C-alpha cells in the first residue's frame, strides 16, 4: 500500500518567507531551506529579524492571505488523490498554513506550531518531532506503507531518500548537482508520471 508524501512550500505553494520578504521589504528573509540546511538555525535567525523590525504573526498572516497555490497545484493534488493517499509534510507552522490548505482543498498536513506572545510577537517554535519529515515516513513505513516523496529543499532529502521512490521538484541547481541520483522534475506532469511509475501504474 502506497502513501505519497509531499513538501508544501516550493512544491504546492510559493515560499511564504520569500513572499513576506517582498511585502516587508526585508531581503534577508528570502533565505530558505534551499539555502540553509539547518532548520533550527534558519528559524532562530528569522525570529531575530522579526524582533529587530517589530514584526509579528499578524503581519505574516496578512501576507499569507494574499498567497495562492502555484499554478496547477490544486489540480495536481486532486488528481493525485484519486489513486494514492497523500500527506503534506512540511516544516511550516499551523498558524501559517490554514489559509493555504483551504485553497488546496484541505489535504492532510503534518507541520509544526509557533509560540506567540499575547502581543503577537513570535517568540519561538515547536517542532512536532525531531527530524520530522524522516520520522514521519519511517512511522508510515512501520505500519505497512510504501512511501513515495517529493520536495525541493535540503530538509526534504531524508524523506526522499528513505522511501521506495523519491523525487526533487523545482529544486536548485546545487541540490541537483549534489544529488544526481535523485530524479529531478520541473512540471506537475513529470512528477505525476514519476509517481505513477513508482507505483507501477
Coordinates of N, CA, C and O in Angstrom, one line a residue:
X1 N 0.9 -1.2 0.0 CA 0.0 0.0 0.0 C 0.9 1.2 0.0 O 1.8 1.3 0.8
X2 N 0.6 2.2 -0.9 CA 1.4 3.4 -1.1 C 0.8 4.6 -0.4 O -0.4 4.7 -0.3
X3 N 1.7 5.5 0.1 CA 1.3 6.8 0.5 C 2.3 7.8 0.0 O 3.5 7.5 0.0
X4 N 1.8 8.9 -0.6 CA 2.7 9.9 -1.2 C 2.9 11.1 -0.2 O 1.9 11.6 0.3
X5 N 4.1 11.4 0.0 CA 4.5 12.5 1.0 C 5.1 13.7 0.2 O 6.1 13.5 -0.5
X6 N 4.4 14.8 0.3 CA 4.9 16.0 -0.4 C 5.3 17.1 0.5 O 4.6 17.3 1.5
X7 N 6.3 17.8 0.1 CA 6.6 19.1 0.8 C 5.6 20.1 0.4 O 4.8 19.9 -0.6
X8 N 5.5 21.2 1.1 CA 4.5 22.2 0.8 C 5.0 23.4 0.0 O 4.7 23.6 -1.2
X9 N 5.9 24.1 0.7 CA 6.4 25.4 0.1 C 7.4 25.0 -1.0 O 8.3 24.2 -0.9
X10 N 7.2 25.7 -2.2 CA 8.1 25.4 -3.3 C 7.6 24.3 -4.2 O 8.0 24.1 -5.3
X11 N 6.7 23.4 -3.6 CA 6.1 22.3 -4.4 C 4.7 22.6 -4.7 O 4.2 22.4 -5.9
X12 N 3.9 23.0 -3.8 CA 2.5 23.3 -4.0 C 2.1 24.8 -3.8 O 1.1 25.2 -4.4
X13 N 2.8 25.5 -3.0 CA 2.6 26.9 -2.8 C 3.9 27.7 -2.8 O 5.0 27.1 -2.7
X14 N 3.9 29.0 -3.1 CA 5.1 29.7 -3.1 C 5.7 29.7 -1.7 O 5.1 29.4 -0.7
X15 N 7.0 30.0 -1.6 CA 7.7 30.1 -0.3 C 7.1 31.3 0.5 O 7.2 32.5 0.1
X16 N 6.6 31.0 1.7 CA 5.9 32.0 2.5 C 6.9 33.1 2.9 O 6.6 34.3 2.8
X17 N 8.1 32.7 3.3 CA 9.1 33.7 3.8 C 9.6 34.6 2.7 O 9.9 35.8 2.9
X18 N 9.7 34.1 1.5 CA 10.1 34.9 0.3 C 9.0 35.9 0.0 O 9.3 37.1 -0.2
X19 N 7.7 35.5 0.1 CA 6.6 36.4 -0.1 C 6.6 37.5 1.0 O 6.4 38.7 0.7
X20 N 6.9 37.1 2.2 CA 6.9 38.1 3.3 C 8.1 39.0 3.2 O 8.0 40.2 3.5
X21 N 9.2 38.5 2.7 CA 10.4 39.4 2.5 C 10.0 40.5 1.5 O 10.4 41.6 1.7
X22 N 9.3 40.1 0.4 CA 8.9 41.1 -0.5 C 7.9 42.1 0.1 O 8.0 43.4 -0.1
X23 N 6.9 41.6 0.8 CA 5.9 42.5 1.4 C 6.5 43.4 2.5 O 6.0 44.6 2.6
X24 N 7.5 42.9 3.2 CA 8.1 43.7 4.3 C 9.3 44.5 3.9 O 9.8 45.3 4.7
X25 N 9.7 44.3 2.7 CA 11.0 44.9 2.2 C 12.2 44.6 3.0 O 13.0 45.4 3.3
X26 N 12.3 43.3 3.4 CA 13.4 42.8 4.2 C 14.0 41.7 3.4 O 13.7 40.5 3.5
X27 N 15.0 42.0 2.5 CA 15.5 41.0 1.6 C 16.2 39.8 2.3 O 16.3 38.7 1.7
X28 N 16.7 40.0 3.5 CA 17.4 38.9 4.2 C 16.4 37.7 4.4 O 16.9 36.6 4.5
X29 N 15.1 38.0 4.5 CA 14.2 36.9 4.8 C 13.9 36.0 3.6 O 13.1 35.1 3.7
X30 N 14.6 36.3 2.4 CA 14.4 35.4 1.3 C 15.2 34.1 1.5 O 15.1 33.2 0.7
X31 N 16.0 34.0 2.5 CA 16.8 32.8 2.8 C 15.9 31.7 3.3 O 15.0 31.9 4.2
X32 N 16.0 30.5 2.6 CA 15.1 29.4 2.9 C 15.9 28.1 3.2 O 17.1 28.2 3.2
X33 N 15.2 27.0 3.3 CA 15.8 25.7 3.5 C 16.5 25.3 2.2 O 17.3 24.3 2.2
X34 N 16.3 26.0 1.1 CA 17.1 25.7 -0.1 C 18.6 26.2 0.1 O 19.5 25.7 -0.6
X35 N 18.7 27.2 1.0 CA 20.0 27.8 1.2 C 20.7 27.4 2.5 O 21.9 27.3 2.6
X36 N 19.8 27.1 3.5 CA 20.3 26.7 4.9 C 19.8 25.4 5.3 O 18.6 25.2 5.6
X37 N 20.7 24.3 5.3 CA 20.2 23.0 5.7 C 19.8 22.9 7.2 O 18.9 22.0 7.5
X38 N 20.3 23.7 8.1 CA 20.0 23.6 9.5 C 18.7 24.4 9.8 O 18.7 25.7 9.9
X39 N 17.6 23.8 9.9 CA 16.3 24.5 10.1 C 16.2 25.3 11.4 O 15.7 26.4 11.4
X40 N 16.7 24.7 12.5 CA 16.7 25.5 13.7 C 17.4 26.8 13.6 O 17.0 27.8 14.1
X41 N 18.6 26.7 13.0 CA 19.4 27.9 12.8 C 18.7 28.9 12.0 O 18.7 30.1 12.3
X42 N 18.1 28.4 10.9 CA 17.3 29.3 10.0 C 16.2 30.0 10.7 O 16.0 31.2 10.6
X43 N 15.4 29.2 11.4 CA 14.2 29.8 12.1 C 14.6 30.8 13.2 O 14.0 31.9 13.3
X44 N 15.6 30.5 14.0 CA 16.0 31.4 15.0 C 16.6 32.7 14.4 O 16.3 33.8 15.0
X45 N 17.2 32.6 13.3 CA 17.7 33.8 12.6 C 16.5 34.6 12.1 O 16.5 35.8 12.3
X46 N 15.5 33.9 11.5 CA 14.3 34.7 11.1 C 13.6 35.4 12.3 O 13.2 36.5 12.1
X47 N 13.5 34.7 13.4 CA 12.8 35.3 14.5 C 13.6 36.5 15.0 O 13.0 37.5 15.5
X48 N 14.9 36.5 15.0 CA 15.7 37.6 15.3 C 15.4 38.8 14.4 O 15.3 40.0 14.9
X49 N 15.3 38.6 13.1 CA 15.0 39.7 12.2 C 13.6 40.2 12.5 O 13.4 41.5 12.4
X50 N 12.6 39.4 12.7 CA 11.3 39.9 13.0 C 11.3 40.8 14.2 O 10.7 41.8 14.2
X51 N 12.0 40.3 15.3 CA 12.0 41.1 16.5 C 12.7 42.5 16.3 O 12.2 43.5 16.7
X52 N 13.8 42.4 15.5 CA 14.5 43.6 15.2 C 13.6 44.7 14.5 O 13.7 45.9 14.7
X53 N 12.7 44.2 13.6 CA 11.9 45.1 12.9 C 10.5 45.3 13.5 O 9.6 46.0 12.9
X54 N 10.2 44.7 14.7 CA 8.9 44.8 15.3 C 7.8 44.2 14.6 O 6.6 44.7 14.7
X55 N 8.0 43.1 13.9 CA 7.0 42.4 13.1 C 6.6 41.1 13.9 O 7.4 40.5 14.5
X56 N 5.3 40.7 13.7 CA 4.8 39.5 14.4 C 3.9 38.7 13.5 O 3.9 38.8 12.3
X57 N 3.2 37.8 14.1 CA 2.3 36.9 13.4 C 1.3 37.6 12.5 O 1.0 37.2 11.4
X58 N 0.7 38.7 13.0 CA -0.3 39.4 12.3 C 0.2 39.8 10.9 O -0.5 39.6 9.9
X59 N 1.3 40.4 10.8 CA 1.9 40.9 9.6 C 2.2 39.7 8.6 O 1.9 39.9 7.4
X60 N 2.7 38.6 9.1 CA 2.9 37.5 8.2 C 1.6 36.9 7.7 O 1.5 36.6 6.5
X61 N 0.6 36.8 8.6 CA -0.7 36.2 8.2 C -1.4 37.1 7.1 O -2.0 36.6 6.2
X62 N -1.2 38.4 7.2 CA -1.7 39.3 6.2 C -1.1 39.0 4.8 O -1.8 39.1 3.8
X63 N 0.2 38.7 4.8 CA 0.8 38.4 3.5 C 0.3 37.0 3.0 O 0.0 36.9 1.8
X64 N 0.2 36.1 3.9 CA -0.2 34.7 3.5 C -1.6 34.8 2.9 O -1.9 34.0 2.0
X65 N -2.5 35.6 3.4 CA -3.9 35.7 2.9 C -3.9 36.0 1.4 O -4.9 35.7 0.8
X66 N -2.8 36.7 0.9 CA -2.8 37.0 -0.5 C -2.0 36.0 -1.3 O -1.9 36.2 -2.5
X67 N -1.6 34.9 -0.7 CA -0.8 33.9 -1.5 C -1.8 32.8 -2.0 O -2.6 32.3 -1.3
X68 N -1.6 32.5 -3.3 CA -2.4 31.4 -3.9 C -1.4 30.2 -4.2 O -0.2 30.4 -4.3
X69 N -2.0 29.0 -4.3 CA -1.2 27.9 -4.7 C -0.5 28.1 -6.0 O -1.0 28.9 -6.8
X70 N 0.6 27.4 -6.2 CA 1.3 27.5 -7.5 C 0.3 27.1 -8.6 O -0.5 26.2 -8.4
X71 N 0.4 27.7 -9.8 CA -0.5 27.3 -10.9 C -0.4 25.8 -11.2 O 0.7 25.2 -11.4
X72 N -1.6 25.2 -11.2 CA -1.7 23.7 -11.4 C -1.6 22.9 -10.2 O -1.8 21.7 -10.3
X73 N -1.3 23.5 -9.0 CA -1.0 22.7 -7.8 C -2.3 22.0 -7.3 O -2.3 20.8 -7.0
X74 N -3.4 22.7 -7.3 CA -4.7 22.2 -6.8 C -5.1 21.0 -7.7 O -5.5 20.0 -7.2
X75 N -5.0 21.2 -9.0 CA -5.4 20.2 -10.0 C -4.5 18.9 -9.8 O -5.0 17.8 -9.9
X76 N -3.2 19.2 -9.7 CA -2.3 18.1 -9.5 C -2.6 17.3 -8.2 O -2.7 16.0 -8.2
X77 N -2.9 18.0 -7.1 CA -3.2 17.3 -5.9 C -4.5 16.6 -6.0 O -4.7 15.4 -5.5
X78 N -5.5 17.2 -6.6 CA -6.8 16.5 -6.8 C -6.7 15.2 -7.6 O -7.2 14.2 -7.2
X79 N -5.9 15.2 -8.7 CA -5.7 14.0 -9.4 C -4.9 13.0 -8.7 O -5.2 11.8 -8.7
X80 N -3.9 13.4 -8.0 CA -3.0 12.5 -7.2 C -3.8 11.7 -6.2 O -3.7 10.5 -6.0
X81 N -4.8 12.4 -5.6 CA -5.6 11.8 -4.5 C -6.6 10.8 -5.0 O -7.3 10.2 -4.3
X82 N -6.8 10.7 -6.4 CA -7.7 9.7 -6.9 C -7.1 8.4 -6.9 O -7.8 7.4 -7.1
X83 N -5.8 8.3 -6.8 CA -5.1 6.9 -6.9 C -4.1 6.6 -5.8 O -3.6 5.5 -5.7
X84 N -3.9 7.6 -4.9 CA -3.0 7.3 -3.8 C -3.3 8.2 -2.6 O -3.8 9.3 -2.8
X85 N -3.1 7.7 -1.4 CA -3.2 8.6 -0.2 C -2.1 9.6 -0.2 O -0.9 9.3 -0.7
X86 N -2.3 10.8 0.2 CA -1.3 11.9 0.2 C -1.3 12.6 1.5 O -2.3 12.9 2.1
X87 N -0.1 12.8 2.0 CA 0.2 13.6 3.2 C 1.2 14.7 2.8 O 2.2 14.4 2.2
X88 N 0.9 15.9 3.2 CA 1.8 17.0 3.1 C 2.6 17.1 4.4 O 2.0 17.2 5.4
X89 N 3.9 17.0 4.3 CA 4.8 17.0 5.4 C 5.7 18.2 5.3 O 6.5 18.3 4.4
X90 N 5.4 19.2 6.2 CA 6.1 20.5 6.0 C 6.7 21.0 7.3 O 6.2 20.7 8.4
X91 N 7.8 21.8 7.2 CA 8.4 22.4 8.3 C 7.7 23.8 8.6 O 8.2 24.5 9.4
X92 N 6.6 24.1 7.9 CA 5.9 25.3 8.2 C 5.1 25.1 9.5 O 5.2 24.2 10.2
X93 N 4.2 26.1 9.8 CA 3.5 26.1 11.0 C 2.0 26.2 10.8 O 1.5 26.8 9.8
X94 N 1.2 25.6 11.7 CA -0.2 25.6 11.6 C -0.7 27.0 11.5 O -1.7 27.3 10.7
X95 N -0.1 28.0 12.2 CA -0.6 29.4 12.1 C -0.4 30.0 10.8 O -1.0 31.0 10.5
X96 N 0.5 29.5 10.0 CA 0.7 30.0 8.6 C -0.1 29.2 7.6 O -0.5 29.8 6.6
X97 N -0.3 28.0 7.8 CA -0.7 27.1 6.7 C -2.2 27.0 6.4 O -2.7 26.7 5.3
X98 N -3.1 27.3 7.4 CA -4.5 27.1 7.3 C -5.1 27.7 6.0 O -5.9 27.1 5.3
X99 N -4.9 29.0 5.7 CA -5.5 29.6 4.5 C -5.0 28.9 3.3 O -5.8 28.8 2.3
X100 N -3.8 28.4 3.2 CA -3.3 27.7 2.1 C -3.9 26.3 1.9 O -4.2 25.9 0.8
X101 N -4.2 25.7 3.0 CA -4.9 24.4 3.0 C -6.3 24.5 2.4 O -6.7 23.7 1.7
X102 N -7.0 25.6 2.8 CA -8.3 25.8 2.3 C -8.2 25.9 0.7 O -9.1 25.3 0.0
X103 N -7.3 26.7 0.2 CA -7.2 26.9 -1.2 C -6.7 25.6 -2.0 O -6.9 25.5 -3.2
X104 N -6.1 24.6 -1.2 CA -5.7 23.4 -1.8 C -6.8 22.2 -1.6 O -6.5 21.1 -2.0
X105 N -7.9 22.6 -1.0 CA -9.0 21.6 -0.8 C -8.8 20.8 0.4 O -9.2 19.6 0.5
X106 N -8.2 21.4 1.5 CA -8.0 20.7 2.8 C -7.3 19.3 2.7 O -7.8 18.4 3.2
X107 N -6.1 19.2 2.1 CA -5.4 18.0 2.2 C -4.8 17.8 3.6 O -4.8 18.7 4.4
X108 N -4.4 16.6 3.9 CA -3.8 16.3 5.2 C -2.5 16.9 5.3 O -1.6 16.8 4.4
X109 N -2.2 17.7 6.4 CA -1.0 18.4 6.6 C -0.4 18.0 8.0 O -1.1 18.1 9.0
X110 N 0.9 17.6 8.0 CA 1.6 17.4 9.2 C 2.7 18.5 9.2 O 3.5 18.6 8.4
X111 N 2.6 19.4 10.2 CA 3.5 20.5 10.3 C 3.8 20.8 11.8 O 3.6 20.0 12.7
X112 N 4.2 22.0 12.1 CA 4.7 22.4 13.4 C 3.9 23.6 14.0 O 2.9 24.0 13.4
X113 N 4.2 24.1 15.1 CA 3.5 25.2 15.7 C 4.4 26.3 16.2 O 5.6 26.1 16.5
X114 N 3.9 27.5 16.2 CA 4.6 28.7 16.7 C 4.3 29.0 18.2 O 3.2 28.6 18.7
X115 N 5.2 29.6 18.9 CA 5.0 30.1 20.2 C 4.8 31.6 20.0 O 5.7 32.3 19.6
X116 N 3.6 32.1 20.4 CA 3.2 33.5 20.1 C 2.8 34.2 21.4 O 2.0 33.7 22.1
X117 N 3.4 35.3 21.6 CA 3.1 36.1 22.8 C 1.8 36.8 22.7 O 1.3 37.0 21.5
X118 N 1.2 37.3 23.8 CA -0.1 38.0 23.7 C -0.1 39.2 22.8 O -1.1 39.5 22.2
X119 N 1.1 39.8 22.6 CA 1.1 41.0 21.7 C 1.4 40.6 20.3 O 1.5 41.5 19.4
X120 N 1.4 39.3 20.0 CA 1.6 38.9 18.6 C 3.0 38.6 18.2 O 3.3 38.1 17.1
X121 N 3.9 38.9 19.1 CA 5.3 38.6 18.8 C 5.6 37.0 18.7 O 5.1 36.3 19.6
X122 N 6.2 36.6 17.7 CA 6.6 35.2 17.6 C 7.9 35.0 18.4 O 8.9 35.4 18.1
X123 N 7.7 34.3 19.5 CA 8.9 34.1 20.5 C 9.6 32.8 20.3 O 10.7 32.6 20.9
X124 N 9.0 31.9 19.6 CA 9.7 30.6 19.4 C 8.9 29.7 18.5 O 7.9 30.1 18.0
X125 N 9.3 28.4 18.5 CA 8.5 27.4 17.6 C 8.7 26.1 18.2 O 9.7 25.8 18.9
X126 N 7.7 25.2 18.0 CA 7.7 23.9 18.5 C 7.7 22.9 17.3 O 6.7 22.9 16.6
X127 N 8.7 22.1 17.1 CA 8.7 21.1 16.1 C 7.9 19.9 16.6 O 8.0 19.5 17.7
X128 N 7.1 19.3 15.7 CA 6.3 18.2 16.0 C 7.1 17.0 16.5 O 6.7 16.4 17.5
X129 N 8.2 16.8 15.9 CA 9.1 15.7 16.4 C 10.5 16.0 15.7 O 10.6 16.8 14.8
X130 N 11.5 15.4 16.3 CA 12.9 15.6 15.7 C 12.9 15.0 14.3 O 12.4 13.9 14.1
X131 N 13.6 15.7 13.4 CA 13.7 15.2 12.0 C 12.3 14.8 11.5 O 12.1 13.7 11.1
X132 N 11.4 15.8 11.5 CA 10.0 15.5 11.4 C 9.7 14.8 10.1 O 8.8 13.9 10.0
X133 N 10.3 15.2 9.0 CA 10.0 14.5 7.7 C 10.4 13.1 7.6 O 9.6 12.2 7.3
X134 N 11.7 12.8 8.0 CA 12.2 11.5 8.0 C 11.4 10.6 9.1 O 11.0 9.5 8.8
X135 N 11.2 11.2 10.3 CA 10.5 10.5 11.3 C 9.1 10.1 10.9 O 8.6 9.0 11.2
X136 N 8.4 10.9 10.1 CA 7.1 10.6 9.6 C 7.1 9.5 8.6 O 6.3 8.6 8.7
X137 N 8.0 9.6 7.6 CA 8.0 8.5 6.6 C 8.4 7.2 7.3 O 7.8 6.1 6.9
X138 N 9.3 7.2 8.2 CA 9.7 6.0 8.9 C 8.5 5.4 9.7 O 8.2 4.2 9.7
X139 N 7.7 6.3 10.3 CA 6.5 5.8 11.1 C 5.5 5.2 10.1 O 4.9 4.2 10.4
X140 N 5.3 5.8 9.0 CA 4.3 5.3 8.0 C 4.8 3.9 7.5 O 4.0 3.0 7.3
X141 N 6.1 3.8 7.2 CA 6.6 2.5 6.8 C 6.4 1.5 7.9 O 6.2 0.3 7.5
X142 N 6.5 1.9 9.1 CA 6.4 0.9 10.2 C 5.0 0.3 10.3 O 4.8 -0.7 10.9
X143 N 4.0 1.0 9.7 CA 2.6 0.5 9.8 C 2.2 0.0 8.4 O 1.0 -0.2 8.1
X144 N 3.1 -0.3 7.5 CA 2.8 -1.1 6.3 C 2.7 -0.3 5.0 O 2.4 -0.8 4.0
X145 N 3.0 1.0 5.1 CA 3.0 1.8 3.8 C 4.3 1.8 3.1 O 5.4 1.9 3.8
X146 N 4.3 1.8 1.8 CA 5.5 2.1 1.0 C 5.4 3.6 0.7 O 4.3 4.1 0.3
X147 N 6.4 4.4 1.0 CA 6.4 5.8 0.8 C 7.0 6.3 -0.5 O 8.1 5.7 -0.9
X148 N 6.4 7.3 -1.1 CA 7.0 8.0 -2.3 C 7.0 9.4 -1.8 O 6.0 9.9 -1.3
X149 N 8.1 10.1 -2.1 CA 8.2 11.5 -1.6 C 8.7 12.4 -2.6 O 9.5 12.0 -3.5
X150 N 8.3 13.7 -2.5 CA 8.8 14.8 -3.4 C 9.0 16.0 -2.6 O 8.2 16.4 -1.8
X151 N 10.1 16.8 -2.9 CA 10.4 18.0 -2.3 C 11.4 18.8 -3.0 O 12.0 18.3 -4.0
X152 N 11.7 20.0 -2.5 CA 12.6 20.9 -3.3 C 13.9 21.3 -2.5 O 14.7 22.0 -3.1
X153 N 13.9 21.0 -1.2 CA 15.0 21.6 -0.4 C 15.8 20.6 0.4 O 15.5 19.4 0.4
X154 N 16.8 21.1 1.0 CA 17.7 20.2 1.8 C 17.0 19.4 2.9 O 17.3 18.3 3.1
X155 N 16.0 20.1 3.5 CA 15.2 19.4 4.6 C 14.3 18.3 4.0 O 13.6 17.6 4.8
X156 N 14.2 18.2 2.7 CA 13.3 17.1 2.1 C 14.1 15.9 1.8 O 13.6 14.8 1.5
X157 N 15.5 16.0 1.7 CA 16.3 14.9 1.2 C 16.2 13.6 2.0 O 16.1 12.5 1.4
X158 N 16.1 13.7 3.3 CA 16.0 12.4 4.1 C 14.7 11.7 3.8 O 14.8 10.4 3.6
X159 N 13.6 12.3 3.7 CA 12.3 11.6 3.4 C 12.3 11.1 1.9 O 11.8 10.1 1.6
X160 N 12.9 11.9 1.0 CA 13.0 11.5 -0.4 C 13.8 10.2 -0.5 O 13.5 9.2 -1.2
X161 N 15.0 10.1 0.2 CA 15.9 9.0 0.1 C 15.4 7.8 0.8 O 15.9 6.7 0.6
X162 N 14.5 8.0 1.8 CA 14.2 6.9 2.7 C 13.1 6.0 2.1 O 12.9 4.8 2.6
X163 N 12.4 6.4 1.1 CA 11.2 5.7 0.7 C 11.5 4.8 -0.5 O 12.7 4.6 -1.0
X164 N 10.5 4.2 -1.0 CA 10.6 3.3 -2.2 C 11.1 4.1 -3.4 O 11.9 3.7 -4.2
X165 N 10.5 5.3 -3.6 CA 10.9 6.2 -4.6 C 10.9 7.7 -4.1 O 10.1 8.0 -3.2
X166 N 11.7 8.5 -4.7 CA 11.6 9.9 -4.3 C 12.1 10.8 -5.4 O 12.9 10.4 -6.3
X167 N 11.6 12.1 -5.4 CA 11.9 13.0 -6.5 C 12.1 14.4 -6.0 O 11.6 14.8 -5.0
X168 N 13.0 15.1 -6.7 CA 13.2 16.5 -6.5 C 12.3 17.3 -7.4 O 12.0 16.8 -8.5
X169 N 11.7 18.4 -6.9 CA 10.7 19.1 -7.7 C 11.1 20.6 -7.7 O 11.1 21.2 -6.6
X170 N 11.4 21.1 -8.8 CA 11.8 22.6 -8.9 C 12.8 23.0 -7.9 O 12.7 24.0 -7.2
X171 N 13.8 22.2 -7.8 CA 14.9 22.4 -6.8 C 16.0 23.3 -7.4 O 15.8 23.8 -8.5
X172 N 17.0 23.5 -6.6 CA 18.1 24.4 -7.1 C 19.1 23.5 -7.9 O 19.2 22.3 -7.8
X173 N 19.9 24.2 -8.7 CA 20.9 23.6 -9.5 C 22.0 22.9 -8.6 O 22.5 21.8 -8.9
X174 N 22.2 23.5 -7.4 CA 23.2 23.0 -6.5 C 22.8 21.6 -5.9 O 23.5 20.7 -5.8
X175 N 21.5 21.6 -5.5 CA 21.0 20.3 -5.0 C 21.0 19.2 -6.0 O 21.3 18.1 -5.8
X176 N 20.6 19.6 -7.3 CA 20.6 18.6 -8.4 C 22.0 18.1 -8.6 O 22.2 16.9 -8.8
X177 N 23.0 19.0 -8.5 CA 24.4 18.6 -8.7 C 24.9 17.7 -7.6 O 25.6 16.8 -7.8
X178 N 24.4 18.0 -6.3 CA 24.9 17.3 -5.2 C 24.2 15.9 -5.1 O 24.8 15.0 -4.5
X179 N 23.0 15.8 -5.7 CA 22.3 14.5 -5.6 C 21.8 14.1 -6.9 O 20.6 14.0 -7.2
X180 N 22.7 13.8 -7.8 CA 22.4 13.4 -9.2 C 21.6 12.1 -9.3 O 20.9 11.9 -10.4
X181 N 21.6 11.3 -8.3 CA 20.9 10.0 -8.3 C 19.4 10.2 -8.1 O 18.6 9.2 -8.3
X182 N 19.0 11.4 -7.7 CA 17.5 11.6 -7.4 C 16.9 12.2 -8.7 O 17.4 13.3 -9.1
X183 N 15.9 11.6 -9.3 CA 15.2 12.2 -10.4 C 14.7 13.6 -10.1 O 14.1 13.8 -9.0
X184 N 14.9 14.6 -11.0 CA 14.5 16.0 -10.7 C 13.6 16.4 -11.8 O 13.9 16.3 -13.0
X185 N 12.4 16.9 -11.4 CA 11.3 17.3 -12.3 C 11.0 18.8 -12.2 O 11.2 19.4 -11.1
X186 N 10.5 19.3 -13.2 CA 10.1 20.8 -13.2 C 8.6 21.0 -13.4 O 8.2 22.1 -13.1
X187 N 7.9 20.0 -13.8 CA 6.4 20.2 -14.1 C 5.6 19.2 -13.3 O 6.1 18.1 -13.0
X188 N 4.4 19.5 -13.0 CA 3.5 18.6 -12.3 C 3.2 17.3 -13.2 O 3.1 16.3 -12.6
X189 N 3.2 17.5 -14.5 CA 3.0 16.4 -15.4 C 4.2 15.4 -15.2 O 3.9 14.2 -15.1
X190 N 5.4 15.9 -15.2 CA 6.5 15.0 -15.0 C 6.5 14.3 -13.6 O 6.7 13.1 -13.5
X191 N 6.1 15.1 -12.6 CA 6.1 14.5 -11.2 C 5.0 13.4 -11.2 O 5.2 12.4 -10.5
X192 N 3.8 13.7 -11.8 CA 2.7 12.7 -11.8 C 3.2 11.4 -12.5 O 2.9 10.3 -12.0
X193 N 3.9 11.6 -13.6 CA 4.4 10.4 -14.3 C 5.3 9.6 -13.4 O 5.4 8.4 -13.4
X194 N 6.2 10.3 -12.7 CA 7.2 9.7 -11.8 C 6.5 8.9 -10.7 O 6.9 7.8 -10.4
X195 N 5.5 9.5 -10.1 CA 4.8 8.9 -9.0 C 4.0 7.6 -9.5 O 4.1 6.5 -8.9
X196 N 3.4 7.8 -10.7 CA 2.6 6.6 -11.2 C 3.6 5.5 -11.6 O 3.3 4.3 -11.3
X197 N 4.8 5.9 -12.1 CA 5.8 4.9 -12.5 C 6.3 4.2 -11.3 O 6.5 2.9 -11.3
X198 N 6.5 4.9 -10.2 CA 7.0 4.3 -8.9 C 5.9 3.3 -8.4 O 6.3 2.3 -7.7
X199 N 4.7 3.5 -8.7 CA 3.6 2.7 -8.2 C 3.3 1.6 -9.2 O 2.4 0.7 -8.9
X200 N 3.9 1.6 -10.4 CA 3.6 0.6 -11.4 C 2.3 0.8 -12.0 O 1.7 -0.2 -12.5
X201 N 1.8 2.0 -12.2 CA 0.5 2.2 -12.8 C 0.6 3.2 -14.0 O 1.6 3.9 -14.1

